[in-house]
CSV table of C-alpha atoms in Angstrom, one decimal:
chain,number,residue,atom,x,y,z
A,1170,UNK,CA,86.7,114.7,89.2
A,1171,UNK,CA,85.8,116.4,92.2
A,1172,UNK,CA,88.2,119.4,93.4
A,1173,UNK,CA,88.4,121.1,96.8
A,1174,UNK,CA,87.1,123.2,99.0
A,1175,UNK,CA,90.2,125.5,100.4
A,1176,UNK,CA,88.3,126.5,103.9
A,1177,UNK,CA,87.8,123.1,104.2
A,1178,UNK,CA,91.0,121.4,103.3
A,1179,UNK,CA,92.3,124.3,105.6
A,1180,UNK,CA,90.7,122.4,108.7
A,1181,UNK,CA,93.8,120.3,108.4
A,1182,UNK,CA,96.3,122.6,109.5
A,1183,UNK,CA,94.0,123.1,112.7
A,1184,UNK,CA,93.8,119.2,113.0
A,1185,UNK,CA,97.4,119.0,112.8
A,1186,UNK,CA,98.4,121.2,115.6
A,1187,UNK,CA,96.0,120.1,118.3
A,1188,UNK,CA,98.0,117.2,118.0
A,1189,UNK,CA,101.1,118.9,118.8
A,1190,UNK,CA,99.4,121.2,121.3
A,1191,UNK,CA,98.2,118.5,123.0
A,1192,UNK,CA,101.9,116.3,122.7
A,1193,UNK,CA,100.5,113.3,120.8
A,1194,UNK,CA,103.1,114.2,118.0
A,1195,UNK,CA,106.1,116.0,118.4
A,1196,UNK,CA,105.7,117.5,114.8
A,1197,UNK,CA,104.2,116.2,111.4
A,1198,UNK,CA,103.6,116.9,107.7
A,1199,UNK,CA,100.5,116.1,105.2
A,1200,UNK,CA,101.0,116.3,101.7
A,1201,UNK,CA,98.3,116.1,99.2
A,1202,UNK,CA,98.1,115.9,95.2
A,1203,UNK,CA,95.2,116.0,92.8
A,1204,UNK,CA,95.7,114.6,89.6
A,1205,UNK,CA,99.5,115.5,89.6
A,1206,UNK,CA,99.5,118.7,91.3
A,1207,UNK,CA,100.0,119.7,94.9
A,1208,UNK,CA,96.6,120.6,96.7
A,1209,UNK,CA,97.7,120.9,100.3
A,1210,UNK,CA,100.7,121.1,102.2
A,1211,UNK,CA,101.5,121.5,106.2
A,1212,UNK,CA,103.7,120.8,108.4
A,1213,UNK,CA,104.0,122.1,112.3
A,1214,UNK,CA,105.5,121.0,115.4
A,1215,UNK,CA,109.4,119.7,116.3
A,1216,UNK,CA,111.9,117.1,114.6
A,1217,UNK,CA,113.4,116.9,118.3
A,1218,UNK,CA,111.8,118.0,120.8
A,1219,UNK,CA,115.1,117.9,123.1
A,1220,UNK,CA,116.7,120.1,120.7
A,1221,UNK,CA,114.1,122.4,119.6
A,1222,UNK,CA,114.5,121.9,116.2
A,1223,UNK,CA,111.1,122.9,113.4
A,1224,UNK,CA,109.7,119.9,111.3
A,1225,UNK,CA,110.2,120.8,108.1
A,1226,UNK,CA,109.2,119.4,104.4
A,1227,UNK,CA,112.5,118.1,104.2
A,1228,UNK,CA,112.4,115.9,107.4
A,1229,UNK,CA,114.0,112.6,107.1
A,1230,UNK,CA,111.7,110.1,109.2
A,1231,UNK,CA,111.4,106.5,109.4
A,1232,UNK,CA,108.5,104.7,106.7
A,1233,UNK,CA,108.7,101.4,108.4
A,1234,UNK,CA,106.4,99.5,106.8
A,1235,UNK,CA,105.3,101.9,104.0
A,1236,UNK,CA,108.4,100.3,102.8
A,1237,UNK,CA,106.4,97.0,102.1
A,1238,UNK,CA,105.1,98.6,98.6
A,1239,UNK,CA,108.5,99.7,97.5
A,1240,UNK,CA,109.9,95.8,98.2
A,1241,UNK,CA,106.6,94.6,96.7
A,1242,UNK,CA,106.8,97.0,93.2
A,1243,UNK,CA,110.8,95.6,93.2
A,1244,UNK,CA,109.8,91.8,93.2
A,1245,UNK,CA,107.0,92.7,90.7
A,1246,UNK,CA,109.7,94.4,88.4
A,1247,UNK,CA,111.3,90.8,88.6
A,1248,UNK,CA,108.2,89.5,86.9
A,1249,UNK,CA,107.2,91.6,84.4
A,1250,UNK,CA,111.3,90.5,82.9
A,1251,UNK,CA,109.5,86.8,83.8
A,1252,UNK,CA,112.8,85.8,86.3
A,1253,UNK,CA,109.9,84.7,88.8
A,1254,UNK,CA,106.4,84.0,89.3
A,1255,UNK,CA,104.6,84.2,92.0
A,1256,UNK,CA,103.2,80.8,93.0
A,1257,UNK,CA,107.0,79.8,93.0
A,1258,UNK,CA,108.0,78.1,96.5
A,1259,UNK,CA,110.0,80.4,99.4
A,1260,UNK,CA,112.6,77.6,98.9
A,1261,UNK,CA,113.1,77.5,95.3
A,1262,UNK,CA,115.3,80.8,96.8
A,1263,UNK,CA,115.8,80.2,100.9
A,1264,UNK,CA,116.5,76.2,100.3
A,1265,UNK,CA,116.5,76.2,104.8
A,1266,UNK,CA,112.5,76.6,103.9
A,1267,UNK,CA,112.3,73.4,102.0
A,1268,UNK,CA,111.0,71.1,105.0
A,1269,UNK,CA,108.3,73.8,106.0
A,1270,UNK,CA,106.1,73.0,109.2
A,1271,UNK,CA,103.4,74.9,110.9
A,1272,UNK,CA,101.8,74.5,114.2
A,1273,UNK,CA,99.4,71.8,115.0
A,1274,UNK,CA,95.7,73.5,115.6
A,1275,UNK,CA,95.7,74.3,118.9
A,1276,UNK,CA,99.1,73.8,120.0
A,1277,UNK,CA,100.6,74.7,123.7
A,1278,UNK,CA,104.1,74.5,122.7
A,1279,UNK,CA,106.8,75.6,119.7
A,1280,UNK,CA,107.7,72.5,119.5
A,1281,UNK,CA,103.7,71.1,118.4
A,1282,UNK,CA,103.7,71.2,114.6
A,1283,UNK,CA,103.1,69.0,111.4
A,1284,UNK,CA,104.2,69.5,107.8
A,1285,UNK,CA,102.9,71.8,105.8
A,1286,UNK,CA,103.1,73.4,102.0
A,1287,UNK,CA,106.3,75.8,101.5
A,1288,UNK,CA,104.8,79.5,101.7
A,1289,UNK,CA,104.8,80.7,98.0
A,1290,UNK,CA,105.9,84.2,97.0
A,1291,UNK,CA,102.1,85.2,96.4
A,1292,UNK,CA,101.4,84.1,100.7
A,1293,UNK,CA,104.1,86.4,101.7
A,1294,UNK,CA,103.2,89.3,99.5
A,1295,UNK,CA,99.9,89.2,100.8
A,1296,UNK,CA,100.4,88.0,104.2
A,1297,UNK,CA,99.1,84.6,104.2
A,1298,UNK,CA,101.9,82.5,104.3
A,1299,UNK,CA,101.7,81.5,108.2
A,1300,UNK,CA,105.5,83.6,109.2
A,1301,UNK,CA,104.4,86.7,111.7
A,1302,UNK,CA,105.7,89.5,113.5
A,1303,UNK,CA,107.1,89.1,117.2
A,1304,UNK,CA,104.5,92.0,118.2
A,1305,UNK,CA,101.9,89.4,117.6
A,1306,UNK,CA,100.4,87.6,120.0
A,1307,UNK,CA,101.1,84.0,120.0
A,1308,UNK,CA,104.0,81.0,120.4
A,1309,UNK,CA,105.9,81.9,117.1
A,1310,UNK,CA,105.9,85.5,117.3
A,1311,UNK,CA,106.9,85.5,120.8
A,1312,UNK,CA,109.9,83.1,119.9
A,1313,UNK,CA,110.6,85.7,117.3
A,1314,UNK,CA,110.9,88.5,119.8
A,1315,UNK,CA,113.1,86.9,121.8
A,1316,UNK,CA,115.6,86.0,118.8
A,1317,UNK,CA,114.5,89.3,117.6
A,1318,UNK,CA,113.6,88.0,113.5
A,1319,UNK,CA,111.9,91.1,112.9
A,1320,UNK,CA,114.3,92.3,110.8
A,1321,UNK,CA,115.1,95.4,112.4
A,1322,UNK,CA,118.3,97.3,111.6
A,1323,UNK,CA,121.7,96.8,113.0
A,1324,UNK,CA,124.8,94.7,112.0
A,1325,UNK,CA,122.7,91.7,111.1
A,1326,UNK,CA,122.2,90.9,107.0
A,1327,UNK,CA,119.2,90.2,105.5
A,1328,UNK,CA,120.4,87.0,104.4
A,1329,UNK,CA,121.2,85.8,108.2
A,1330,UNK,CA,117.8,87.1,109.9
A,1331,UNK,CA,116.1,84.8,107.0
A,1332,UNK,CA,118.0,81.8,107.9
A,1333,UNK,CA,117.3,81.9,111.2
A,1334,UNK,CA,113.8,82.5,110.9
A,1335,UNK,CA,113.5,79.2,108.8
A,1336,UNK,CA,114.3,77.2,111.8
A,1337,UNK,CA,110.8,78.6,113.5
A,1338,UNK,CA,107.2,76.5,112.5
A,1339,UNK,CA,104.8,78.6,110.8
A,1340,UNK,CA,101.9,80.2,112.4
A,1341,UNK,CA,99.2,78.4,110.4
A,1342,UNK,CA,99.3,76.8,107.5
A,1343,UNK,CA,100.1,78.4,104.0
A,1344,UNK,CA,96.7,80.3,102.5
A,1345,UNK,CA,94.2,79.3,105.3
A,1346,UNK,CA,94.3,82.8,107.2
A,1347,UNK,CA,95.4,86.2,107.1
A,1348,UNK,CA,98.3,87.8,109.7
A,1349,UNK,CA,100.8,90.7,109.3
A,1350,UNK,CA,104.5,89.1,109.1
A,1351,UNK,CA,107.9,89.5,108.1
A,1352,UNK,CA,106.8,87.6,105.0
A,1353,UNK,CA,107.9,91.0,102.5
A,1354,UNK,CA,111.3,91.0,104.2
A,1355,UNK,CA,111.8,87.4,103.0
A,1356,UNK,CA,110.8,88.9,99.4
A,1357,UNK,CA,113.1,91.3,99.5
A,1358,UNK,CA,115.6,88.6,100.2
A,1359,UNK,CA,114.3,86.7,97.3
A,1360,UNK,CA,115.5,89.6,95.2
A,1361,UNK,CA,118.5,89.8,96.3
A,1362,UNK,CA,119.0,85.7,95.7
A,1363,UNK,CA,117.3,86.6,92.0
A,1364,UNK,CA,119.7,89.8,91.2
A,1365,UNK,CA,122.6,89.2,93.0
A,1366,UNK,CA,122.5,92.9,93.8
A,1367,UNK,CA,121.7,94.0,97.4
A,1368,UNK,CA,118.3,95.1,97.6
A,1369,UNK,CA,119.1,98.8,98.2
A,1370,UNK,CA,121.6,98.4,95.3
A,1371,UNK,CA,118.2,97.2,93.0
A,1372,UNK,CA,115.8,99.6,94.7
A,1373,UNK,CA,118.3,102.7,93.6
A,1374,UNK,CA,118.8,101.0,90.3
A,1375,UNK,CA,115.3,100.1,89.6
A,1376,UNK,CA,113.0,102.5,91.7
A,1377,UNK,CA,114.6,105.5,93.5
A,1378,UNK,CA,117.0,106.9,90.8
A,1379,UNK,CA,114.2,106.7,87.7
A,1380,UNK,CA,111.7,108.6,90.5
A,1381,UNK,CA,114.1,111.1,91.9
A,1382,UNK,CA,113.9,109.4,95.0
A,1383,UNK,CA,117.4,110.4,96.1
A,1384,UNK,CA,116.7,110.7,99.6
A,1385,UNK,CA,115.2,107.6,100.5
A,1386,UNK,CA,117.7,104.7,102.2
A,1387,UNK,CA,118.3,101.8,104.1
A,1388,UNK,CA,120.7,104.5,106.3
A,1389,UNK,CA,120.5,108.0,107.4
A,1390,UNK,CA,121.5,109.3,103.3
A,1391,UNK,CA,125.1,111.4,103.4
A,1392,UNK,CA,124.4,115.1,104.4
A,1393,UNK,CA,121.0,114.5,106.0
A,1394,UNK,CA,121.6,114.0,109.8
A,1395,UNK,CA,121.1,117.0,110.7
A,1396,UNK,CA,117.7,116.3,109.2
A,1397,UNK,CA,116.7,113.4,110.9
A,1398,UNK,CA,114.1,113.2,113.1
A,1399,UNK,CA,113.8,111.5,116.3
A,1400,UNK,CA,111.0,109.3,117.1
A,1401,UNK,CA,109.1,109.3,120.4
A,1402,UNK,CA,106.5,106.9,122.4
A,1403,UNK,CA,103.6,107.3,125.3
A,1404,UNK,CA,104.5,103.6,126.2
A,1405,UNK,CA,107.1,103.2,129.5
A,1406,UNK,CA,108.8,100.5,127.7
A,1407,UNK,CA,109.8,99.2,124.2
A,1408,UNK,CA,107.4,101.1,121.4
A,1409,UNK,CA,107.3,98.0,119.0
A,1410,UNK,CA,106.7,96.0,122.3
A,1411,UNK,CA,102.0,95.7,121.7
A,1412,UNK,CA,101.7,92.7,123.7
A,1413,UNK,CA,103.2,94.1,127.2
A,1414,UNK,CA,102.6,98.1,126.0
A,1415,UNK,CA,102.2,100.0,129.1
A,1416,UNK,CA,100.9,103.6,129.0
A,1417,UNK,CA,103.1,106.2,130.0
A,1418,UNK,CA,101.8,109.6,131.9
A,1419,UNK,CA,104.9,111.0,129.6
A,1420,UNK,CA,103.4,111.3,126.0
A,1421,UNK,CA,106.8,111.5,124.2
A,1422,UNK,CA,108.9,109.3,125.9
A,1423,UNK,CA,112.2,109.8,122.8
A,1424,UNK,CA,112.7,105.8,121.4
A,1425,UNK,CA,115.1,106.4,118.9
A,1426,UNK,CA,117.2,109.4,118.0
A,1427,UNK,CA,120.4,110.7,116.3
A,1428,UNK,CA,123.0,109.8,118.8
A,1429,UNK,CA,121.7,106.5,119.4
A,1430,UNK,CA,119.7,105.2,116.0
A,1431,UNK,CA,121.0,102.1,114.3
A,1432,UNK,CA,120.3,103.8,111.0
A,1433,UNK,CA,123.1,105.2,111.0
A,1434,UNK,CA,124.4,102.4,109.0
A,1435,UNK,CA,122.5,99.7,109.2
A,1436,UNK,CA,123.5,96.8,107.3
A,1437,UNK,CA,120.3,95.5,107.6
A,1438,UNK,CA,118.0,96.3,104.2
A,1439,UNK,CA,114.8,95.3,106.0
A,1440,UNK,CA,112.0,95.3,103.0
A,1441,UNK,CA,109.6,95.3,105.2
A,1442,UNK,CA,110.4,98.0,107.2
A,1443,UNK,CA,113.9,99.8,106.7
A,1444,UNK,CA,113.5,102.6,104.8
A,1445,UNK,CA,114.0,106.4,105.7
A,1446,UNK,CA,112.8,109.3,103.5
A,1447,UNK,CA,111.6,112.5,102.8
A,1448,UNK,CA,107.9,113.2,102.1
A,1449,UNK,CA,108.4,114.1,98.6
A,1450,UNK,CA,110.9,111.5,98.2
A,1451,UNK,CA,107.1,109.1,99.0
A,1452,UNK,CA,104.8,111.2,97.2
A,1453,UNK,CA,107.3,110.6,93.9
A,1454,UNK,CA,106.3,106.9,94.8
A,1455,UNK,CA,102.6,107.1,95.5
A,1456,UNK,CA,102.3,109.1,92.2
A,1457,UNK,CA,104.1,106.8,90.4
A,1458,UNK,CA,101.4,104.1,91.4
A,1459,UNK,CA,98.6,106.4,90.9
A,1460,UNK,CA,99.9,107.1,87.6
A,1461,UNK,CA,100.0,103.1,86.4
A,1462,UNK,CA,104.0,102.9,86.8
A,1463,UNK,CA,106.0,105.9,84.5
A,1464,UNK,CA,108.1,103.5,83.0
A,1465,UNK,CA,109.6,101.9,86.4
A,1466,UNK,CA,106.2,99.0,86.1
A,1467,UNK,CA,103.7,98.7,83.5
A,1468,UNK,CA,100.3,99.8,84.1
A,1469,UNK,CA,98.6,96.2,83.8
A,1470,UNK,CA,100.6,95.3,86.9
A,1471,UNK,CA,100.4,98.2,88.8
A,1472,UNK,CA,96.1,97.6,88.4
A,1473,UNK,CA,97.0,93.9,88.9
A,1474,UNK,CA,98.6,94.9,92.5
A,1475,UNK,CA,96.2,97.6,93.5
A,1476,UNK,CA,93.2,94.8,93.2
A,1477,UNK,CA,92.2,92.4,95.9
A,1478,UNK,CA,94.1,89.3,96.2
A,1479,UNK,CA,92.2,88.0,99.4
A,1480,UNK,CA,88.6,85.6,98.9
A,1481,UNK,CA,87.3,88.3,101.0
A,1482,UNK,CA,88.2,90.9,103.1
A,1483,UNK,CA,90.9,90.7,106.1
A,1484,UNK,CA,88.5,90.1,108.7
A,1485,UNK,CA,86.5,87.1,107.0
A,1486,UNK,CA,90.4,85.5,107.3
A,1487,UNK,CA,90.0,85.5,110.9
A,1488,UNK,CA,93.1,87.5,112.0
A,1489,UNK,CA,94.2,88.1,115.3
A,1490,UNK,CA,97.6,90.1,114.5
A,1491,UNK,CA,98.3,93.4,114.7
A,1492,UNK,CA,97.5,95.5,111.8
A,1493,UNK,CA,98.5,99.2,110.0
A,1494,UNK,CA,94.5,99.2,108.6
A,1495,UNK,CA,90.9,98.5,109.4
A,1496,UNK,CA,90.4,94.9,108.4
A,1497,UNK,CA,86.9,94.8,107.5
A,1498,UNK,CA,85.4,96.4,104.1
A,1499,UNK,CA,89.6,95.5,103.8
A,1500,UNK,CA,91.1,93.6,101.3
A,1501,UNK,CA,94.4,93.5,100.0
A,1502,UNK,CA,96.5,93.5,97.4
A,1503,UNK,CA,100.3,93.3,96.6
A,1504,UNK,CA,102.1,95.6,98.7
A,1505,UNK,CA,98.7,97.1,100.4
A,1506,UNK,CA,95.4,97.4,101.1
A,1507,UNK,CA,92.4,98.0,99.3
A,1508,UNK,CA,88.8,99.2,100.1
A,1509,UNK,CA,86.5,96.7,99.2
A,1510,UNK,CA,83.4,98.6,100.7
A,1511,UNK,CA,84.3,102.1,102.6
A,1512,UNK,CA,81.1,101.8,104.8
A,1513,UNK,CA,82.4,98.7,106.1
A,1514,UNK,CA,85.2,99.7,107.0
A,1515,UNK,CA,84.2,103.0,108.7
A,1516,UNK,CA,86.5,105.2,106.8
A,1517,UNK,CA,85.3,107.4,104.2
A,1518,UNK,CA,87.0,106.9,100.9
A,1519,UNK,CA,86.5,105.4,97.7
A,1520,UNK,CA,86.3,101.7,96.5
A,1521,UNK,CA,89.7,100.7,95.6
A,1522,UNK,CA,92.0,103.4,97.6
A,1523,UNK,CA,95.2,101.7,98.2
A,1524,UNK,CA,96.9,102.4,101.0
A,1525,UNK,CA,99.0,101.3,104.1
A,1526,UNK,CA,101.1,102.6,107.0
A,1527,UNK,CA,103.8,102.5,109.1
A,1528,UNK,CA,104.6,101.8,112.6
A,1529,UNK,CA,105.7,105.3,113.3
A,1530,UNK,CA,102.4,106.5,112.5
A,1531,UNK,CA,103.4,107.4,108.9
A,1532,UNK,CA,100.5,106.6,106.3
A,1533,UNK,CA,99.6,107.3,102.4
A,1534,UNK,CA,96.8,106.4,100.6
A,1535,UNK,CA,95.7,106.7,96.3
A,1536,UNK,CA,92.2,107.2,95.6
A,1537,UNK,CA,91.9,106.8,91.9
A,1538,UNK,CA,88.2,107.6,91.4
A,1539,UNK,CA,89.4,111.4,93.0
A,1540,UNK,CA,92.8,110.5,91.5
A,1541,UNK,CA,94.7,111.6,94.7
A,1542,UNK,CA,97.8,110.9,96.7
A,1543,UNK,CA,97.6,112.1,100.1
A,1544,UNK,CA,100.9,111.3,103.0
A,1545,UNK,CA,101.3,111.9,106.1
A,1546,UNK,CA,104.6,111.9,107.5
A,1547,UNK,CA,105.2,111.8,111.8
A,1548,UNK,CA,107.4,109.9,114.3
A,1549,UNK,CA,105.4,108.1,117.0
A,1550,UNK,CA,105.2,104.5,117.7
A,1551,UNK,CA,103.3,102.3,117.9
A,1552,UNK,CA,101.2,103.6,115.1
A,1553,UNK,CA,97.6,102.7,116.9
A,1554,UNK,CA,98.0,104.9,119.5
A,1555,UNK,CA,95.9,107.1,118.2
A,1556,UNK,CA,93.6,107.5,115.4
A,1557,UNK,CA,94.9,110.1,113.2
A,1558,UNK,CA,94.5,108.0,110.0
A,1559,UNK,CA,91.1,107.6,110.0
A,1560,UNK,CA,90.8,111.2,111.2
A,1561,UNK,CA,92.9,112.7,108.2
A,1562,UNK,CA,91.2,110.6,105.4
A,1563,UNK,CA,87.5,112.1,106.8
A,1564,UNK,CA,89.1,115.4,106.5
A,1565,UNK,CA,90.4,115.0,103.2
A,1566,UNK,CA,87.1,113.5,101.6
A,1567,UNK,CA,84.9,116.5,103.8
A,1568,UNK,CA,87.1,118.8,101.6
A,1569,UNK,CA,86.4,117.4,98.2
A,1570,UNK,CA,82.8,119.1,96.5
């Protein structure tokens, strides 16, 4: 197993900073760990740049969609005790999904659709069940905007935002593409309809309390506010809003902070993007996967999830959505992707790193040949403003001898 070079691993904590010197990110934090133990960790720049106050290692920030591989690890927990499967039918749980239609090829108008196949569980894991994301470009997803179904927090249940998706067609039909959705929110519903627990009730049961992840939540957790950081934007407008973004001469416009955030208790548990935590709170997760499951999964699944589940990679599914990853060299898996061929996809890394990201720039990644976890934790949306991702995974592998 290759181990580090320390002058060259230190090139991150330069990296870092020009992006706060130049007010791309209002503050950040990259954590690394080797084979179990911590090989790198920095963190500069502000929480709240109103208020002045540090970024710290115990920042609470939004994981948005890094919350897809928790909500993915929870259903698969569900079939290891074999209460599910994973060719079963979105209905056999949402019944308003029984009479499932997607649009007609080529279709001008919602209302241009045919029957189709239900989405099974295994489409919306991996994102080819035909539901999107309103951010999308497209008839659906722009219907979705406007009844805003992407699950976002607020007084809304989980439950309610699923039922009134169902009444929207499907993008395409069931298996035949590739497109990022909403589909892992509906699992996490799913698991609630299995359990008859809410899902943060079965993530703390299940997930969070075995790994010590006591400050992760669907809500700010008690005695953290002060903790919190806000999240900022270079758009003029809406920051989850890709189709109409305008580019602001202000680099961190504020989008969300303490005194206005809906996560202050949000009774939406959004498994596809609701969760808030610390960055040790995700590295006790990533290691967890890395490690083939301590006890919370077995290690069979876990390297059943970390393998590619697609025919091909991303891009040979002809995608036009909006993604958290490069899509070709791509694949994925359950929960995230997985490099099929690093050259391809014009990261360096390893065949079969696992990663994904979230929409406030947040990302992780496992490299099991190197037998790494490696987060990195800021608050700016929308994540592909800038290329900091690919950036920090070429400055991590320079490092390793």
């Amino acid at each position: 197993m290759a181990q580090f070079d320390e002058a060259r691993l230190s090139r991150i904590k330069g990296w870092m900073q020009s992006y706060v010197d130049t007010r791309r990110y209002a503050g950040c934090s990259a954590l690394i760990a080797q084979d179990g133990a911590e090989a790198f960790y920095h963190e500069c720049g502000l929480r709240d740049v109103e208020n002045g106050t540090p970024w710290s290692r115990d920042t609470v920030a939004r994981i948005y969609s890094m919350t897809k591989p928790i909500t993915s690890v929870a259903i698969m927990i569900l079939v290891e005790r074999g209460l599910v499967h994973l060719d079963a039918p979105l209905s056999d749980f949402i019944p308003e999904f029984a009479d499932a239609r997607c649009l007609r090829e080529g279709a001008t108008d919602i209302t241009q659709t045919e029957p189709c196949d239900v989405p099974t569980l295994h489409q919306l894991l991996t994102h080819t069940s035909g539901i999107s994301y309103s951010f999308n470009p497209g008839l659906v997803p722009q219907a979705m905007g406007e009844d805003r179904l992407d699950f976002w927090p607020g007084s809304r249940t989980l439950e309610q935002v699923a039922a009134a998706l169902s009444e929207l067609p499907l993008v395409f039909k069931p298996g035949t593409r590739w497109e990022y959705s909403v589909g892992i929110d509906l699992i996490g519903r799913v698991i609630e309809v299995i359990t008859g627990k809410s899902l943060e009730a079965f993530f703390i049961e299940e997930i969070f309390d075995p790994l010590g992840m006591n400050e992760t939540r669907f809500s700010i957790p008690n005695g953290t506010e002060d903790r919190f950081a806000s999240m900022y934007t270079p758009l003029s407008g809406n920051s989850f809003d890709l189709n109409s973004a305008q580019k602001s001469t202000e680099t961190l416009n504020l989008a969300d902070s303490l005194a206005k955030t809906p996560f202050k208790a949000s009774k939406m548990h959004s498994g596809g993007g609701g969760l808030l935590g610390t960055i040790d709170d995700y590295l006790k997760f990533t290691e967890m996967l890395r490690c083939g499951g301590k006890g919370v999964l077995s290690p069979h699944t876990i390297n059943f999830m970390m393998r590619n589940h697609l025919s091909g990679d991303i891009a040979s599914m002809g995608p036009s959505s909006f993604a958290e990853q490069p899509m070709h060299g791509m694949g994925f898996g359950i929960g995230g992707a997985v490099i099929l061929d690093p050259a391809r996809a014009g990261v360096p890394g390893s065949v079969g790193d696992f990663s994904w990201g979230g929409m406030a720039s947040t990302f992780f990644w496992i490299n099991p040949v190197h037998q790494l976890s490696a987060i990195f934790f800021t608050q700016l949306s929308p994540s592909s403003s800038y290329p900091s991702r690919a950036q920090m995974k070429a400055l991590v592998h320079g490092a390793l001898m």
